[in-house]
Amino acid sequence: MNILWVYAHPDARSLNGSLRDAALEQLRADGHTVEQSDLYAMQWNPVVQPADYDHDPAERFQVATASSSALAAGTLAPEIVAEQQKSLRADAVVLQFPLWWFSMPAIMKGWVDRVFVEGFGYGIRCADGRSRRYGDGMLAGKRAMVVVSMGGSEHTVSPRGINGDLDEMLYPIQHGILFYTGMSVLPPVLVASADRMTETDYAAAESELLQRVKSLPTDRPIPYRTQNGGDYDGRFVLRDDVEPEDTGIRVHTIR
């Protein structure tokens, strides 16, 4: 497989850096091709701006329209094109980051904002006019996985933990970004209690991550409901006969 590993941590000597290095070594040893976007090392600019699209700053800046026009005209900034090409080459995309304020670091969110422009990450239509999203899209057929570290214990992100269930916490990323663009999303890898990790703890965390990257081609994806699979009505609301007694995030996953 071709793997794109998108990494966001400001210090290569960190726990995340060590885990990243071990995972990439394992992937290469297993015969995979690995491309990396180390966002801090690249000094990636997370801010969407008119120059991204060769847009005249004197004109009103409508981001979606400007981005799709630039994509069609071939005037996207070179660094955006490079990341899009990495994404297209990849059979699997891995996002690795520390959990900061219940989400990804701003630099990684800015990678998504700038790379997944209209016509590439969203705003793509089927021949009949339907939107290609939530299980379909430019990146359909690819796999995706989140590797996330956090200072708190794993109990705090359990179904009844004070921070909320991990899958629900990562729902905007896993469902709203990765699955939205068409990718099949694997269960996340959680590295908990990162600030209190002993050598024994690290060995266990590394072992778990290496097992997960070895099974990256075969692990069963999270069974999210596809938009055009028949579960939703014309308003993109679940049909009345699908999980009729339930609401919220979890109804969009087949159980």
PDB file of C-alpha atoms in Angstrom:
ATOM      1  CA  MET A   1       0.000   0.000   0.000  1.00  0.00           C
ATOM      2  CA  ASN A   2       0.918   3.649  -0.342  1.00  0.00           C
ATOM      3  CA  ILE A   3       0.522   5.316   3.050  1.00  0.00           C
ATOM      4  CA  LEU A   4       0.236   9.041   3.741  1.00  0.00           C
ATOM      5  CA  TRP A   5       1.109   9.801   7.373  1.00  0.00           C
ATOM      6  CA  VAL A   6       0.048  13.316   8.389  1.00  0.00           C
ATOM      7  CA  TYR A   7       1.743  14.224  11.666  1.00  0.00           C
ATOM      8  CA  ALA A   8       1.229  17.211  13.950  1.00  0.00           C
ATOM      9  CA  HIS A   9       3.495  17.641  16.965  1.00  0.00           C
ATOM     10  CA  PRO A  10       5.973  20.494  17.472  1.00  0.00           C
ATOM     11  CA  ASP A  11       8.794  18.320  18.894  1.00  0.00           C
ATOM     12  CA  ALA A  12      10.243  15.309  17.066  1.00  0.00           C
ATOM     13  CA  ARG A  13      11.691  14.111  20.410  1.00  0.00           C
ATOM     14  CA  SER A  14       8.215  13.716  21.870  1.00  0.00           C
ATOM     15  CA  LEU A  15       6.288  10.565  22.676  1.00  0.00           C
ATOM     16  CA  ASN A  16       4.360  11.122  19.456  1.00  0.00           C
ATOM     17  CA  GLY A  17       7.607  11.461  17.536  1.00  0.00           C
ATOM     18  CA  SER A  18       8.937   8.159  18.870  1.00  0.00           C
ATOM     19  CA  LEU A  19       5.694   6.355  18.082  1.00  0.00           C
ATOM     20  CA  ARG A  20       5.584   7.881  14.602  1.00  0.00           C
ATOM     21  CA  ASP A  21       9.149   6.756  13.862  1.00  0.00           C
ATOM     22  CA  ALA A  22       8.409   3.210  15.027  1.00  0.00           C
ATOM     23  CA  ALA A  23       5.215   3.025  12.972  1.00  0.00           C
ATOM     24  CA  LEU A  24       6.860   4.265   9.761  1.00  0.00           C
ATOM     25  CA  GLU A  25       9.723   1.812  10.222  1.00  0.00           C
ATOM     26  CA  GLN A  26       7.223  -1.033  10.616  1.00  0.00           C
ATOM     27  CA  LEU A  27       5.262   0.014   7.541  1.00  0.00           C
ATOM     28  CA  ARG A  28       8.389   0.138   5.400  1.00  0.00           C
ATOM     29  CA  ALA A  29       9.566  -3.211   6.782  1.00  0.00           C
ATOM     30  CA  ASP A  30       6.227  -4.680   5.709  1.00  0.00           C
ATOM     31  CA  GLY A  31       6.809  -3.482   2.161  1.00  0.00           C
ATOM     32  CA  HIS A  32       4.570  -0.415   2.127  1.00  0.00           C
ATOM     33  CA  THR A  33       5.524   2.907   0.555  1.00  0.00           C
ATOM     34  CA  VAL A  34       5.262   5.786   3.019  1.00  0.00           C
ATOM     35  CA  GLU A  35       4.912   9.503   2.371  1.00  0.00           C
ATOM     36  CA  GLN A  36       4.857  11.856   5.334  1.00  0.00           C
ATOM     37  CA  SER A  37       3.530  15.333   5.933  1.00  0.00           C
ATOM     38  CA  ASP A  38       5.244  16.470   9.139  1.00  0.00           C
ATOM     39  CA  LEU A  39       3.315  19.713   9.448  1.00  0.00           C
ATOM     40  CA  TYR A  40       5.459  21.504  12.034  1.00  0.00           C
ATOM     41  CA  ALA A  41       8.685  20.491  10.295  1.00  0.00           C
ATOM     42  CA  MET A  42       7.182  21.748   7.017  1.00  0.00           C
ATOM     43  CA  GLN A  43       6.150  25.002   8.741  1.00  0.00           C
ATOM     44  CA  TRP A  44       2.744  24.434   7.222  1.00  0.00           C
ATOM     45  CA  ASN A  45       0.631  27.583   7.089  1.00  0.00           C
ATOM     46  CA  PRO A  46      -2.830  26.645   8.433  1.00  0.00           C
ATOM     47  CA  VAL A  47      -4.537  29.887   7.352  1.00  0.00           C
ATOM     48  CA  VAL A  48      -6.780  29.979   4.279  1.00  0.00           C
ATOM     49  CA  GLN A  49      -6.022  33.136   2.309  1.00  0.00           C
ATOM     50  CA  PRO A  50      -6.653  34.624  -1.163  1.00  0.00           C
ATOM     51  CA  ALA A  51      -3.117  33.809  -2.294  1.00  0.00           C
ATOM     52  CA  ASP A  52      -3.960  30.095  -1.980  1.00  0.00           C
ATOM     53  CA  TYR A  53      -6.173  30.489  -5.042  1.00  0.00           C
ATOM     54  CA  ASP A  54      -4.411  33.315  -6.901  1.00  0.00           C
ATOM     55  CA  HIS A  55      -7.448  35.385  -5.967  1.00  0.00           C
ATOM     56  CA  ASP A  56      -7.484  39.158  -6.339  1.00  0.00           C
ATOM     57  CA  PRO A  57      -7.573  40.465  -2.718  1.00  0.00           C
ATOM     58  CA  ALA A  58      -9.472  43.542  -3.919  1.00  0.00           C
ATOM     59  CA  GLU A  59     -12.424  41.303  -4.786  1.00  0.00           C
ATOM     60  CA  ARG A  60     -14.786  39.715  -2.278  1.00  0.00           C
ATOM     61  CA  PHE A  61     -13.263  36.421  -1.083  1.00  0.00           C
ATOM     62  CA  GLN A  62     -15.849  33.645  -1.301  1.00  0.00           C
ATOM     63  CA  VAL A  63     -13.710  30.726  -0.212  1.00  0.00           C
ATOM     64  CA  ALA A  64     -15.605  27.791  -1.707  1.00  0.00           C
ATOM     65  CA  THR A  65     -16.061  29.432  -5.097  1.00  0.00           C
ATOM     66  CA  ALA A  66     -12.491  30.715  -5.214  1.00  0.00           C
ATOM     67  CA  SER A  67     -11.058  27.336  -4.268  1.00  0.00           C
ATOM     68  CA  SER A  68     -13.066  25.346  -6.822  1.00  0.00           C
ATOM     69  CA  SER A  69     -12.232  27.867  -9.545  1.00  0.00           C
ATOM     70  CA  ALA A  70      -8.543  27.651  -8.712  1.00  0.00           C
ATOM     71  CA  LEU A  71      -8.682  23.842  -8.686  1.00  0.00           C
ATOM     72  CA  ALA A  72     -10.265  23.843 -12.143  1.00  0.00           C
ATOM     73  CA  ALA A  73      -7.877  26.469 -13.493  1.00  0.00           C
ATOM     74  CA  GLY A  74      -4.749  24.911 -12.004  1.00  0.00           C
ATOM     75  CA  THR A  75      -3.947  27.998  -9.938  1.00  0.00           C
ATOM     76  CA  LEU A  76      -3.926  26.476  -6.444  1.00  0.00           C
ATOM     77  CA  ALA A  77      -0.818  27.230  -4.378  1.00  0.00           C
ATOM     78  CA  PRO A  78       1.921  24.647  -5.067  1.00  0.00           C
ATOM     79  CA  GLU A  79       2.012  23.402  -1.464  1.00  0.00           C
ATOM     80  CA  ILE A  80      -1.711  22.631  -1.608  1.00  0.00           C
ATOM     81  CA  VAL A  81      -1.354  20.768  -4.896  1.00  0.00           C
ATOM     82  CA  ALA A  82       1.521  18.735  -3.435  1.00  0.00           C
ATOM     83  CA  GLU A  83      -0.605  17.603  -0.488  1.00  0.00           C
ATOM     84  CA  GLN A  84      -3.547  16.789  -2.754  1.00  0.00           C
ATOM     85  CA  GLN A  85      -1.284  14.641  -4.907  1.00  0.00           C
ATOM     86  CA  LYS A  86      -0.029  12.808  -1.825  1.00  0.00           C
ATOM     87  CA  SER A  87      -3.641  12.174  -0.821  1.00  0.00           C
ATOM     88  CA  LEU A  88      -4.538  10.857  -4.271  1.00  0.00           C
ATOM     89  CA  ARG A  89      -1.522   8.534  -4.344  1.00  0.00           C
ATOM     90  CA  ALA A  90      -2.333   7.111  -0.913  1.00  0.00           C
ATOM     91  CA  ASP A  91      -4.234   3.899  -0.320  1.00  0.00           C
ATOM     92  CA  ALA A  92      -4.491   4.881   3.340  1.00  0.00           C
ATOM     93  CA  VAL A  93      -4.225   8.178   5.227  1.00  0.00           C
ATOM     94  CA  VAL A  94      -3.191   8.299   8.885  1.00  0.00           C
ATOM     95  CA  LEU A  95      -3.668  11.424  10.994  1.00  0.00           C
ATOM     96  CA  GLN A  96      -1.497  11.475  14.135  1.00  0.00           C
ATOM     97  CA  PHE A  97      -1.827  14.241  16.699  1.00  0.00           C
ATOM     98  CA  PRO A  98      -2.085  15.009  20.415  1.00  0.00           C
ATOM     99  CA  LEU A  99      -5.605  15.779  21.565  1.00  0.00           C
ATOM    100  CA  TRP A 100      -5.708  19.515  22.324  1.00  0.00           C
ATOM    101  CA  TRP A 101      -8.962  20.927  23.639  1.00  0.00           C
ATOM    102  CA  PHE A 102     -10.934  17.915  22.424  1.00  0.00           C
ATOM    103  CA  SER A 103      -9.714  18.191  18.848  1.00  0.00           C
ATOM    104  CA  MET A 104      -6.707  18.218  16.532  1.00  0.00           C
ATOM    105  CA  PRO A 105      -4.072  20.961  16.725  1.00  0.00           C
ATOM    106  CA  ALA A 106      -4.826  24.036  14.633  1.00  0.00           C
ATOM    107  CA  ILE A 107      -2.014  23.248  12.200  1.00  0.00           C
ATOM    108  CA  MET A 108      -3.670  19.955  11.250  1.00  0.00           C
ATOM    109  CA  LYS A 109      -7.120  21.506  10.982  1.00  0.00           C
ATOM    110  CA  GLY A 110      -5.506  24.059   8.689  1.00  0.00           C
ATOM    111  CA  TRP A 111      -4.083  21.243   6.577  1.00  0.00           C
ATOM    112  CA  VAL A 112      -7.634  19.944   6.101  1.00  0.00           C
ATOM    113  CA  ASP A 113      -9.016  23.433   5.436  1.00  0.00           C
ATOM    114  CA  ARG A 114      -6.455  24.218   2.752  1.00  0.00           C
ATOM    115  CA  VAL A 115      -6.065  20.807   1.094  1.00  0.00           C
ATOM    116  CA  PHE A 116      -9.659  19.520   0.984  1.00  0.00           C
ATOM    117  CA  VAL A 117     -10.978  22.355  -1.171  1.00  0.00           C
ATOM    118  CA  GLU A 118     -14.302  22.410  -3.018  1.00  0.00           C
ATOM    119  CA  GLY A 119     -14.105  19.999  -5.928  1.00  0.00           C
ATOM    120  CA  PHE A 120     -11.544  17.859  -4.117  1.00  0.00           C
ATOM    121  CA  GLY A 121     -12.780  17.233  -0.575  1.00  0.00           C
ATOM    122  CA  TYR A 122     -16.383  18.331  -1.005  1.00  0.00           C
ATOM    123  CA  GLY A 123     -18.820  19.790  -3.511  1.00  0.00           C
ATOM    124  CA  ILE A 124     -18.534  16.814  -5.864  1.00  0.00           C
ATOM    125  CA  ARG A 125     -21.642  15.634  -7.705  1.00  0.00           C
ATOM    126  CA  CYS A 126     -22.902  12.352  -9.113  1.00  0.00           C
ATOM    127  CA  ALA A 127     -24.269  12.310 -12.656  1.00  0.00           C
ATOM    128  CA  ASP A 128     -27.791  12.645 -11.227  1.00  0.00           C
ATOM    129  CA  GLY A 129     -26.845  15.721  -9.221  1.00  0.00           C
ATOM    130  CA  ARG A 130     -26.547  14.090  -5.798  1.00  0.00           C
ATOM    131  CA  SER A 131     -23.622  15.093  -3.621  1.00  0.00           C
ATOM    132  CA  ARG A 132     -20.809  12.581  -3.362  1.00  0.00           C
ATOM    133  CA  ARG A 133     -20.049  12.529   0.345  1.00  0.00           C
ATOM    134  CA  TYR A 134     -20.306  10.333   3.445  1.00  0.00           C
ATOM    135  CA  GLY A 135     -18.841   7.178   1.963  1.00  0.00           C
ATOM    136  CA  ASP A 136     -18.379   8.542  -1.551  1.00  0.00           C
ATOM    137  CA  GLY A 137     -16.218  11.270  -3.023  1.00  0.00           C
ATOM    138  CA  MET A 138     -12.804  11.973  -4.483  1.00  0.00           C
ATOM    139  CA  LEU A 139     -11.084   9.855  -1.810  1.00  0.00           C
ATOM    140  CA  ALA A 140     -13.468   6.881  -1.903  1.00  0.00           C
ATOM    141  CA  GLY A 141     -11.723   3.516  -1.793  1.00  0.00           C
ATOM    142  CA  LYS A 142      -9.004   4.737   0.566  1.00  0.00           C
ATOM    143  CA  ARG A 143      -8.611   3.804   4.210  1.00  0.00           C
ATOM    144  CA  ALA A 144      -8.077   6.257   7.046  1.00  0.00           C
ATOM    145  CA  MET A 145      -7.054   6.002  10.684  1.00  0.00           C
ATOM    146  CA  VAL A 146      -6.562   8.440  13.561  1.00  0.00           C
ATOM    147  CA  VAL A 147      -3.701   7.998  16.038  1.00  0.00           C
ATOM    148  CA  VAL A 148      -4.312  10.276  19.012  1.00  0.00           C
ATOM    149  CA  SER A 149      -2.515  10.824  22.315  1.00  0.00           C
ATOM    150  CA  MET A 150      -4.020  12.427  25.393  1.00  0.00           C
ATOM    151  CA  GLY A 151      -2.868  13.319  28.874  1.00  0.00           C
ATOM    152  CA  GLY A 152      -5.940  11.851  30.573  1.00  0.00           C
ATOM    153  CA  SER A 153      -6.602   8.193  31.257  1.00  0.00           C
ATOM    154  CA  GLU A 154      -8.555   5.983  28.885  1.00  0.00           C
ATOM    155  CA  HIS A 155     -11.330   5.748  31.488  1.00  0.00           C
ATOM    156  CA  THR A 156     -12.162   9.435  30.969  1.00  0.00           C
ATOM    157  CA  VAL A 157     -13.080   8.761  27.338  1.00  0.00           C
ATOM    158  CA  SER A 158     -15.070   5.601  27.992  1.00  0.00           C
ATOM    159  CA  PRO A 159     -18.830   5.592  27.220  1.00  0.00           C
ATOM    160  CA  ARG A 160     -19.570   6.964  30.702  1.00  0.00           C
ATOM    161  CA  GLY A 161     -16.329   8.885  31.207  1.00  0.00           C
ATOM    162  CA  ILE A 162     -16.387  12.567  32.088  1.00  0.00           C
ATOM    163  CA  ASN A 163     -14.809  13.626  28.771  1.00  0.00           C
ATOM    164  CA  GLY A 164     -17.342  11.719  26.696  1.00  0.00           C
ATOM    165  CA  ASP A 165     -16.978   8.611  24.580  1.00  0.00           C
ATOM    166  CA  LEU A 166     -13.848   8.640  22.389  1.00  0.00           C
ATOM    167  CA  ASP A 167     -15.717   7.736  19.216  1.00  0.00           C
ATOM    168  CA  GLU A 168     -18.173  10.570  19.802  1.00  0.00           C
ATOM    169  CA  MET A 169     -15.333  12.991  20.577  1.00  0.00           C
ATOM    170  CA  LEU A 170     -13.590  12.081  17.314  1.00  0.00           C
ATOM    171  CA  TYR A 171     -16.825  12.011  15.307  1.00  0.00           C
ATOM    172  CA  PRO A 172     -16.250  15.428  13.658  1.00  0.00           C
ATOM    173  CA  ILE A 173     -12.860  14.198  12.427  1.00  0.00           C
ATOM    174  CA  GLN A 174     -13.615  10.578  11.621  1.00  0.00           C
ATOM    175  CA  HIS A 175     -17.123  11.002  10.214  1.00  0.00           C
ATOM    176  CA  GLY A 176     -17.182  14.709   9.324  1.00  0.00           C
ATOM    177  CA  ILE A 177     -13.819  14.863   7.512  1.00  0.00           C
ATOM    178  CA  LEU A 178     -12.479  11.412   6.646  1.00  0.00           C
ATOM    179  CA  PHE A 179     -15.733   9.558   5.927  1.00  0.00           C
ATOM    180  CA  TYR A 180     -17.267  12.699   4.383  1.00  0.00           C
ATOM    181  CA  THR A 181     -14.547  12.716   1.716  1.00  0.00           C
ATOM    182  CA  GLY A 182     -15.206   9.035   0.965  1.00  0.00           C
ATOM    183  CA  MET A 183     -12.588   7.214   2.999  1.00  0.00           C
ATOM    184  CA  SER A 184     -13.311   4.058   5.000  1.00  0.00           C
ATOM    185  CA  VAL A 185     -12.395   4.908   8.597  1.00  0.00           C
ATOM    186  CA  LEU A 186     -10.759   2.360  10.877  1.00  0.00           C
ATOM    187  CA  PRO A 187     -11.188   2.454  14.674  1.00  0.00           C
ATOM    188  CA  PRO A 188      -8.768   4.971  16.233  1.00  0.00           C
ATOM    189  CA  VAL A 189      -5.560   4.222  18.121  1.00  0.00           C
ATOM    190  CA  LEU A 190      -5.592   5.900  21.537  1.00  0.00           C
ATOM    191  CA  VAL A 191      -2.388   6.572  23.466  1.00  0.00           C
ATOM    192  CA  ALA A 192      -3.723   7.553  26.891  1.00  0.00           C
ATOM    193  CA  SER A 193      -1.978   8.932  30.005  1.00  0.00           C
ATOM    194  CA  ALA A 194       0.768  10.249  27.723  1.00  0.00           C
ATOM    195  CA  ASP A 195       2.139  12.667  30.336  1.00  0.00           C
ATOM    196  CA  ARG A 196       2.657   9.895  32.887  1.00  0.00           C
ATOM    197  CA  MET A 197       3.970   7.123  30.681  1.00  0.00           C
ATOM    198  CA  THR A 198       6.631   4.757  32.035  1.00  0.00           C
ATOM    199  CA  GLU A 199       9.003   2.730  29.884  1.00  0.00           C
ATOM    200  CA  THR A 200       6.714  -0.260  30.333  1.00  0.00           C
ATOM    201  CA  ASP A 201       3.710   1.809  29.324  1.00  0.00           C
ATOM    202  CA  TYR A 202       5.539   3.076  26.261  1.00  0.00           C
ATOM    203  CA  ALA A 203       6.468  -0.440  25.185  1.00  0.00           C
ATOM    204  CA  ALA A 204       2.805  -1.452  25.409  1.00  0.00           C
ATOM    205  CA  ALA A 205       1.663   1.633  23.464  1.00  0.00           C
ATOM    206  CA  GLU A 206       4.256   1.056  20.750  1.00  0.00           C
ATOM    207  CA  SER A 207       3.322  -2.616  20.486  1.00  0.00           C
ATOM    208  CA  GLU A 208      -0.363  -1.759  20.065  1.00  0.00           C
ATOM    209  CA  LEU A 209       0.383   0.852  17.398  1.00  0.00           C
ATOM    210  CA  LEU A 210       2.640  -1.516  15.474  1.00  0.00           C
ATOM    211  CA  GLN A 211      -0.052  -4.184  15.492  1.00  0.00           C
ATOM    212  CA  ARG A 212      -2.569  -1.664  14.187  1.00  0.00           C
ATOM    213  CA  VAL A 213      -0.339  -0.471  11.355  1.00  0.00           C
ATOM    214  CA  LYS A 214       0.397  -4.085  10.409  1.00  0.00           C
ATOM    215  CA  SER A 215      -3.349  -4.686  10.094  1.00  0.00           C
ATOM    216  CA  LEU A 216      -4.036  -1.376   8.351  1.00  0.00           C
ATOM    217  CA  PRO A 217      -4.900  -3.146   5.064  1.00  0.00           C
ATOM    218  CA  THR A 218      -7.321  -5.610   6.681  1.00  0.00           C
ATOM    219  CA  ASP A 219      -8.980  -4.084   9.768  1.00  0.00           C
ATOM    220  CA  ARG A 220     -12.752  -3.704   9.556  1.00  0.00           C
ATOM    221  CA  PRO A 221     -13.801  -0.056   9.134  1.00  0.00           C
ATOM    222  CA  ILE A 222     -16.292   1.676  11.401  1.00  0.00           C
ATOM    223  CA  PRO A 223     -19.685   0.839   9.817  1.00  0.00           C
ATOM    224  CA  TYR A 224     -20.916   4.377   9.223  1.00  0.00           C
ATOM    225  CA  ARG A 225     -24.105   4.672   7.198  1.00  0.00           C
ATOM    226  CA  THR A 226     -23.437   5.923   3.685  1.00  0.00           C
ATOM    227  CA  GLN A 227     -25.398   8.933   2.499  1.00  0.00           C
ATOM    228  CA  ASN A 228     -26.643   7.295  -0.685  1.00  0.00           C
ATOM    229  CA  GLY A 229     -27.103   3.782   0.685  1.00  0.00           C
ATOM    230  CA  GLY A 230     -30.835   4.099   1.299  1.00  0.00           C
ATOM    231  CA  ASP A 231     -30.963   4.865   5.041  1.00  0.00           C
ATOM    232  CA  TYR A 232     -31.632   8.599   4.545  1.00  0.00           C
ATOM    233  CA  ASP A 233     -34.569  10.383   2.990  1.00  0.00           C
ATOM    234  CA  GLY A 234     -34.413  13.249   0.491  1.00  0.00           C
ATOM    235  CA  ARG A 235     -33.642  15.706   3.297  1.00  0.00           C
ATOM    236  CA  PHE A 236     -30.672  13.594   4.440  1.00  0.00           C
ATOM    237  CA  VAL A 237     -32.545  12.577   7.607  1.00  0.00           C
ATOM    238  CA  LEU A 238     -32.674   8.936   8.698  1.00  0.00           C
ATOM    239  CA  ARG A 239     -35.849   7.247   7.530  1.00  0.00           C
ATOM    240  CA  ASP A 240     -38.477   6.743  10.217  1.00  0.00           C
ATOM    241  CA  ASP A 241     -37.980   2.966  10.189  1.00  0.00           C
ATOM    242  CA  VAL A 242     -34.207   3.188  10.856  1.00  0.00           C
ATOM    243  CA  GLU A 243     -33.402   3.192  14.596  1.00  0.00           C
ATOM    244  CA  PRO A 244     -36.806   4.839  15.259  1.00  0.00           C
ATOM    245  CA  GLU A 245     -36.306   5.120  19.023  1.00  0.00           C
ATOM    246  CA  ASP A 246     -32.816   6.601  18.917  1.00  0.00           C
ATOM    247  CA  THR A 247     -31.195   9.956  18.100  1.00  0.00           C
ATOM    248  CA  GLY A 248     -27.789  11.586  18.162  1.00  0.00           C
ATOM    249  CA  ILE A 249     -24.430  10.707  16.713  1.00  0.00           C
ATOM    250  CA  ARG A 250     -24.583   6.971  17.279  1.00  0.00           C
ATOM    251  CA  VAL A 251     -27.571   6.422  14.956  1.00  0.00           C
ATOM    252  CA  HIS A 252     -25.304   7.113  11.978  1.00  0.00           C
ATOM    253  CA  THR A 253     -23.305   3.957  12.701  1.00  0.00           C
ATOM    254  CA  ILE A 254     -24.773   0.545  11.896  1.00  0.00           C
ATOM    255  CA  ARG A 255     -24.928  -1.523  15.087  1.00  0.00           C
TER     256      ARG A 255
END
